[in-house]
Short mmCIF file of C-alpha atoms in Angstrom, two decimals:
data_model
loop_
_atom_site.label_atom_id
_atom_site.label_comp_id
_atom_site.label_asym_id
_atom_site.label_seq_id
_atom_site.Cartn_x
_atom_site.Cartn_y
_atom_site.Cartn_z
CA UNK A 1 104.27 76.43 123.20
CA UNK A 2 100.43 77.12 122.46
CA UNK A 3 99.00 80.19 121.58
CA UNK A 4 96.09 81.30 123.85
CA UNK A 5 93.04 82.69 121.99
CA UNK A 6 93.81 86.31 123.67
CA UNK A 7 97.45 85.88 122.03
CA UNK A 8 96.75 84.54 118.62
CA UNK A 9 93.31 86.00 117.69
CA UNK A 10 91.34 84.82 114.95
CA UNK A 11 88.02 84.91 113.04
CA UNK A 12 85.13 82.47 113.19
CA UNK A 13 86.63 81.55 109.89
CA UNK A 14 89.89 80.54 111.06
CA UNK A 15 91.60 83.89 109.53
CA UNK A 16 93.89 86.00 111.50
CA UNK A 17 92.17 89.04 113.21
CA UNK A 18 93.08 92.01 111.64
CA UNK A 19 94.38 91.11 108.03
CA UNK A 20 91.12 88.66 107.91
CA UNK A 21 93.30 86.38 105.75
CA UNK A 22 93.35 82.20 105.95
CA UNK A 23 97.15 81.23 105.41
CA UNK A 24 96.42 79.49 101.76
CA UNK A 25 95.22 83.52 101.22
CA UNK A 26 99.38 84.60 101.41
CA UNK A 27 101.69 84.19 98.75
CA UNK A 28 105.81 84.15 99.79
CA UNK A 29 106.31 87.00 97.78
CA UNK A 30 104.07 90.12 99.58
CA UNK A 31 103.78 93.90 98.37
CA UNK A 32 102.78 96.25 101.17
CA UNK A 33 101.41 99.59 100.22
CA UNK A 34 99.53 102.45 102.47
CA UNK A 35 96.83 103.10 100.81
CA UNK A 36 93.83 100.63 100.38
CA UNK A 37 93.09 101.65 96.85
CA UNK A 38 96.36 101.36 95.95
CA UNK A 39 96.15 97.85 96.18
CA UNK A 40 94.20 97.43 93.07
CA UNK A 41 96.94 100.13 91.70
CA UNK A 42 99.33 96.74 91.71
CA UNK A 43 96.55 93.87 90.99
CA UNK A 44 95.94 95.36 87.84
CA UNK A 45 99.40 94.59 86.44
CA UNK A 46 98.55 90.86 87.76
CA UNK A 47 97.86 88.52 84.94
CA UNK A 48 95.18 86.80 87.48
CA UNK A 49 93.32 87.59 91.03
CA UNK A 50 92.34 84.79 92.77
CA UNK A 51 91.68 86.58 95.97
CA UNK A 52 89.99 89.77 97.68
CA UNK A 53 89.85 90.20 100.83
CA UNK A 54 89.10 93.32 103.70
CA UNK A 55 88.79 94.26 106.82
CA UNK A 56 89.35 97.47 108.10
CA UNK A 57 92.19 99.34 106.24
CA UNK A 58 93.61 95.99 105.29
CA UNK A 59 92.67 95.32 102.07
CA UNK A 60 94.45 92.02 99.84
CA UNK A 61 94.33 90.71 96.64
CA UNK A 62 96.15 87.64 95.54
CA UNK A 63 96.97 86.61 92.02
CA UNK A 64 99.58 85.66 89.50
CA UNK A 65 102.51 87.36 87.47
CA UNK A 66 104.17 85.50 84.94
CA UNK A 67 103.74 82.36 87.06
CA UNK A 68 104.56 83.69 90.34
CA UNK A 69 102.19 84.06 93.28
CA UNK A 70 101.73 87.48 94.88
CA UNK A 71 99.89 89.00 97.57
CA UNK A 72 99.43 92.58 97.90
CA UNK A 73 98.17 94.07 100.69
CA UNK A 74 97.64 97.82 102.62
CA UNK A 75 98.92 98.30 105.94
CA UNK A 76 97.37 101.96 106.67
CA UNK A 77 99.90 104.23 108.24
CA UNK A 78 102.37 104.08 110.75
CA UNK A 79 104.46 101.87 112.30
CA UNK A 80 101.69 100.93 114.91
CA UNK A 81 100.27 99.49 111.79
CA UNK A 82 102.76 97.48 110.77
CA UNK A 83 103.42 95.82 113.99
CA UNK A 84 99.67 94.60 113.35
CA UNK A 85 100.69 93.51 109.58
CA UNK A 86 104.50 91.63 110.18
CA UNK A 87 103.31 90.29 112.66
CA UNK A 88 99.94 88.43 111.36
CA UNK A 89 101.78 87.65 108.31
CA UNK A 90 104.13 85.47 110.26
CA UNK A 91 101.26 84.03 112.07
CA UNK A 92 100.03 83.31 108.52
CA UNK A 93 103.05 81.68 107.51
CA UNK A 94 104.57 80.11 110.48
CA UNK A 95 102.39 79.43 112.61
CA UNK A 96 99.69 76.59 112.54
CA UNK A 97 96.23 77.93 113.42
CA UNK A 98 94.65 74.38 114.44
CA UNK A 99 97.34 73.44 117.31
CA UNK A 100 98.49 76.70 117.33
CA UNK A 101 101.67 76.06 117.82
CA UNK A 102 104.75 77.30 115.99
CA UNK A 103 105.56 74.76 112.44
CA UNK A 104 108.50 72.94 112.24
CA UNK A 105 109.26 74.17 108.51
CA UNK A 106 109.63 77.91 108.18
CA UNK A 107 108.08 80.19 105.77
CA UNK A 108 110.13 83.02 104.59
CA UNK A 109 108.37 85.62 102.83
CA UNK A 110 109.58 88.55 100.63
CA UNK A 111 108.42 92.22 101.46
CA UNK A 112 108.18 94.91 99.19
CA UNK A 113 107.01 98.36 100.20
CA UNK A 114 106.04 100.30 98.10
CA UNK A 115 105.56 104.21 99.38
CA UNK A 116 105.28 107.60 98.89
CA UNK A 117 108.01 109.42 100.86
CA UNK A 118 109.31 113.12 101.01
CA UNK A 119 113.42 114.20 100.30
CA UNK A 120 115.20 116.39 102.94
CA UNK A 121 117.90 116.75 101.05
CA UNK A 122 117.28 119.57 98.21
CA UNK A 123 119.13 117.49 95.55
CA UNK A 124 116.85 114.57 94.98
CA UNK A 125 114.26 115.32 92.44
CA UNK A 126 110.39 114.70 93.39
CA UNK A 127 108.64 111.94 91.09
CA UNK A 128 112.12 109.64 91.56
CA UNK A 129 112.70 106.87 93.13
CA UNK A 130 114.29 106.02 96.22
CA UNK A 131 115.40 101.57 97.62
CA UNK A 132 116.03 102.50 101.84
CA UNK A 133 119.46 100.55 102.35
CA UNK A 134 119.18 102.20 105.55
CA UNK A 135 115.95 103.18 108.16
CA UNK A 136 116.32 105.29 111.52
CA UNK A 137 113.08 104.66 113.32
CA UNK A 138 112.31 107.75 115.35
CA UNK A 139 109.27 105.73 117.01
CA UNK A 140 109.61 103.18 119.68
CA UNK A 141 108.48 99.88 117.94
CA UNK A 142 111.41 97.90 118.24
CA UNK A 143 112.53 98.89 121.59
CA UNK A 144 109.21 96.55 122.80
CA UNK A 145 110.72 93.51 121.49
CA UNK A 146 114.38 91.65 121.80
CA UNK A 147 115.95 93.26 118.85
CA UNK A 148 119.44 94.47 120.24
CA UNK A 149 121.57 92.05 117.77
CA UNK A 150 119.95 93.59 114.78
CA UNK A 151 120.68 97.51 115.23
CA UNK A 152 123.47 99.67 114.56
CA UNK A 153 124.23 101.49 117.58
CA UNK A 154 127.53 103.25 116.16
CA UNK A 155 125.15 105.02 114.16
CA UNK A 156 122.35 105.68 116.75
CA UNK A 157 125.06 107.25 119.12
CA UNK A 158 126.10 108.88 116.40
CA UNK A 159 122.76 110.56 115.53
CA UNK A 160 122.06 111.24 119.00
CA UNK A 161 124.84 113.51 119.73
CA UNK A 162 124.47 115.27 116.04
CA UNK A 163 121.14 116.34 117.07
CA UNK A 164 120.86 116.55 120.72
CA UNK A 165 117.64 114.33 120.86
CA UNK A 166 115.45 115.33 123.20
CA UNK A 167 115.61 112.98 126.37
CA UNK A 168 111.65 112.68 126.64
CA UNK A 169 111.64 111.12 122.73
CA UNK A 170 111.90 107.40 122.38
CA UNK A 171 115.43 106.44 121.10
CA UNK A 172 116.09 106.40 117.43
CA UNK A 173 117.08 102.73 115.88
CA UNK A 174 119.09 102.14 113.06
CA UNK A 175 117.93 98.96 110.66
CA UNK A 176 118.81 97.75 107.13
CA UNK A 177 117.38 96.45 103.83
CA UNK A 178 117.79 92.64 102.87
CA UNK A 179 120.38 93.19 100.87
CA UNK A 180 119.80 89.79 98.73
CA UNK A 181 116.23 90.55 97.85
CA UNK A 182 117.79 94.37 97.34
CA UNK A 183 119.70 93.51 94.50
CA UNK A 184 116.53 92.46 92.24
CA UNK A 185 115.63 96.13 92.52
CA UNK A 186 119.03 97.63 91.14
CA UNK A 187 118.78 100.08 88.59
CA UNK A 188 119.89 103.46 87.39
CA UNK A 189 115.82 104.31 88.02
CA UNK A 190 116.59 104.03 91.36
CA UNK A 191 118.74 105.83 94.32
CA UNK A 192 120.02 104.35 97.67
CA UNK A 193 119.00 106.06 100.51
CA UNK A 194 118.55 106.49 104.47
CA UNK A 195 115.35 107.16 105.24
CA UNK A 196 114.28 108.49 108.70
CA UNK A 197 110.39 107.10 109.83
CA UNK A 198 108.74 109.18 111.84
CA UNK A 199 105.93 108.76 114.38
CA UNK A 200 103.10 111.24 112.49
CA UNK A 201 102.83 113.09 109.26
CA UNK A 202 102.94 116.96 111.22
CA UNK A 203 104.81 117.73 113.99
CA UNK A 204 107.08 115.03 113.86
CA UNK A 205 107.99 115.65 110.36
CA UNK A 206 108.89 118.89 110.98
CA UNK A 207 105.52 120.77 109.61
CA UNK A 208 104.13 123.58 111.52
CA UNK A 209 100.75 124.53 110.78
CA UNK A 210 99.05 125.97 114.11
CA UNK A 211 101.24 124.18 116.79
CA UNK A 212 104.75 125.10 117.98
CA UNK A 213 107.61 122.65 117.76
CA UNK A 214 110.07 121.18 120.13
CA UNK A 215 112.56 121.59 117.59
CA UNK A 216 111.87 123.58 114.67
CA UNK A 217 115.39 122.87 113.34
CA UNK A 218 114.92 119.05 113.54
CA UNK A 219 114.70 118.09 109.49
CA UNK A 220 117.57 120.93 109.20
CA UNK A 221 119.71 118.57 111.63
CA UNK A 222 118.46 115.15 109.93
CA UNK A 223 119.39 116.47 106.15
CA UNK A 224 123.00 117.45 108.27
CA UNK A 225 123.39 114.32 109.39
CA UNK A 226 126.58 111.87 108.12
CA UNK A 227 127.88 108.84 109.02
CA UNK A 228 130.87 107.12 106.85
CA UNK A 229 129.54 108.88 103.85
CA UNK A 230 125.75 107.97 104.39
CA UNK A 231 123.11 110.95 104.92
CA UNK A 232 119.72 110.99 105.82
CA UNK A 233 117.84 111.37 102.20
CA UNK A 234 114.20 110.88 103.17
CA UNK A 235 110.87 110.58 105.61
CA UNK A 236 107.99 108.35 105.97
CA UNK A 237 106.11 106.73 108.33
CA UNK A 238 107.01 102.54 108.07
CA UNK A 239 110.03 101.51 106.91
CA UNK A 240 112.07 100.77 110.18
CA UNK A 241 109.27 99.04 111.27
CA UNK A 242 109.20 96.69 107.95
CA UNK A 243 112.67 96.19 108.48
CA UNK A 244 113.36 95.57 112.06
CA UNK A 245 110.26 93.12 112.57
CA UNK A 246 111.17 91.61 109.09
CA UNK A 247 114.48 90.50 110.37
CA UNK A 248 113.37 89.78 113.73
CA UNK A 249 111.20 86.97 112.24
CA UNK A 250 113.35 85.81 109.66
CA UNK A 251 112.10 87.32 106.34
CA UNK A 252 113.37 90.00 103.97
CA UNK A 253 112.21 93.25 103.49
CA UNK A 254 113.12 96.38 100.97
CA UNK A 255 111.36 99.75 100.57
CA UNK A 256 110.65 101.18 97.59
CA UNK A 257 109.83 104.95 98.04
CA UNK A 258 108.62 107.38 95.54
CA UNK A 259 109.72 111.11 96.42
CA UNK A 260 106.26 112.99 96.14
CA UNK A 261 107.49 115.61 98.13
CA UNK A 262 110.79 118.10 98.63
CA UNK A 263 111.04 119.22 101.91
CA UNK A 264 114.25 121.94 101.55
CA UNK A 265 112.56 122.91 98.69
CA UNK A 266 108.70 123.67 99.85
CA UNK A 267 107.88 121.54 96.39
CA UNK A 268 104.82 118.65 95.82
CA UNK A 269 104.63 116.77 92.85
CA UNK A 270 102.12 117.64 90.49
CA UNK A 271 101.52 114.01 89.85
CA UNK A 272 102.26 112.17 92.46
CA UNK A 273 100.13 109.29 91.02
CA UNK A 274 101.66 109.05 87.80
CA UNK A 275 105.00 108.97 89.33
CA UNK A 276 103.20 106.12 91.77
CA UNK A 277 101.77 104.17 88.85
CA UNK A 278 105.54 104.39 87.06
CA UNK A 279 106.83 103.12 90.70
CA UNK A 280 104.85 99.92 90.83
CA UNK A 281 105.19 99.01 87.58
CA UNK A 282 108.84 99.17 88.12
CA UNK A 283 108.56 96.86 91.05
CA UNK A 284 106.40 95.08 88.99
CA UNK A 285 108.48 94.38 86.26
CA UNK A 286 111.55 93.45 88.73
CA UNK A 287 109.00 90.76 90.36
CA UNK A 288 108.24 88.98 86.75
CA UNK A 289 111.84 88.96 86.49
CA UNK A 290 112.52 86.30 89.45
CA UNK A 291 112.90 85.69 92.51
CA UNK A 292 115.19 82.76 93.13
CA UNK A 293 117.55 84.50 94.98
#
């Protein structure tokens, strides 16, 4: 099949639309972060940057760490967002932008998020560190593409009745970490978790400022929620979507949150980018390790 310029957009240059990336631009292993000047947050720990690149709020640098190739680049917020990001760096690595056809050989790329995210469960301290084994999208990406065989509808059900979900809100999906590209991130520094991403930072997340709620009890009835021993430890805004579309096209994907916030608690960290900066390097360190996994 060939891509039709509507379908497969790209730049006078030859780079994708939106990421404005050529496909020598992406290393296999990719970082994914929110914020746009958070990406030089993670470049600086790069022994070399061969590459920087923007467009929009997609900003990437490429460089080296102790001999490996990395690419680091923001997605902006939301899940919307990251439909726009997997997906382009698929294009980027699987698809051939001269016939435009799909390659032969497959690419399969390693995606690390790295996040800030806030607890619902009064327990886990703010400033630690949270690897999502576990991601209930409460937004409707998935449902738009062929994704049955990866979701866990024991647990949707399950969450569904628990909370008597509203039947004008999209569906909830359940999704899960690569579990091989998981284990390089194993440490007492870090938690397992479920984390719950939501459609918006307000409302959805259970803050009330001026506007009433459909359900004010909502993050009560998430932090209630348990399913063979697993609760619901966190929110943010892209994880499912990492992980569904991730699977969906055949890479692996784990998110790295760090708990700025505790819900239960009313508490903010009072240095959320310290605790960042300590998060990253982390990752960082785990990356140098190896990857041959």
């Amino acid at each position: 099949m060939k891509f039709g310029s509507s379908e497969l957009i790209l730049n006078a240059d030859k780079s994708v639309y939106h990421l404005n990336i050529l496909p020598q631009d992406l290393a296999d292993t990719v970082i994914t972060v929110g914020d746009p000047d958070r990406v030089k947050q993670v470049s600086q720990y790069f022994d070399k940057i061969d590459l920087k690149k923007g467009k929009r709020e997609f900003l990437t640098h490429t460089g080296w760490l102790n001999k490996k190739r990395i690419t680091v680049i923001s997605t902006g917020i939301g899940t919307d967002n990251i439909d726009i990001v997997l997906n382009e760096l698929d294009a980027l690595a699987n698809i051939d932008f001269e016939t435009r056809t799909i390659k032969k050989v497959k690419r399969q790329l390693d995606i690390i998020r790295i996040g800030t995210s806030g607890a619902i469960q009064a327990d886990i301290p703010i400033d630690s560190f949270l690897m999502s084994e576990f991601a209930i999208g409460l937004d409707s990406l998935l449902h738009f593409y062929d994704s049955s065989h990866i979701k866990h509808p024991q647990i949707q059900q399950a969450f569904l009745k628990h909370t008597n979900w509203h039947k004008d809100k999209s569906t909830p999906y359940v999704v899960t970490y690569n579990k091989l590209l998981a284990e390089r991130f194993v440490s007492d520094k870090i938690q397992l978790g479920f984390t719950a991403t939501n459609v918006g930072f307000y409302g959805p997340q259970g803050r009330i400022l001026r506007l009433k709620l459909e359900d004010k009890n909502m993050n009560s009835k998430l932090a209630s929620f348990n399913y063979d021993d697993k609760r619901i430890t966190n929110l943010e805004m892209e994880t499912s979507g990492i992980y569904g579309l991730a699977k969906l096209l055949g890479h692996r994907a784990v998110s790295l949150n760090c708990i700025v916030a505790n819900r239960p608690n009313k508490k903010f960290s009072l240095r959320p980018d310290l605790a960042m900066d300590e998060l990253i390097k982390f990752t960082i360190n785990k990356i140098a390790e190896g990857f041959d996994v």
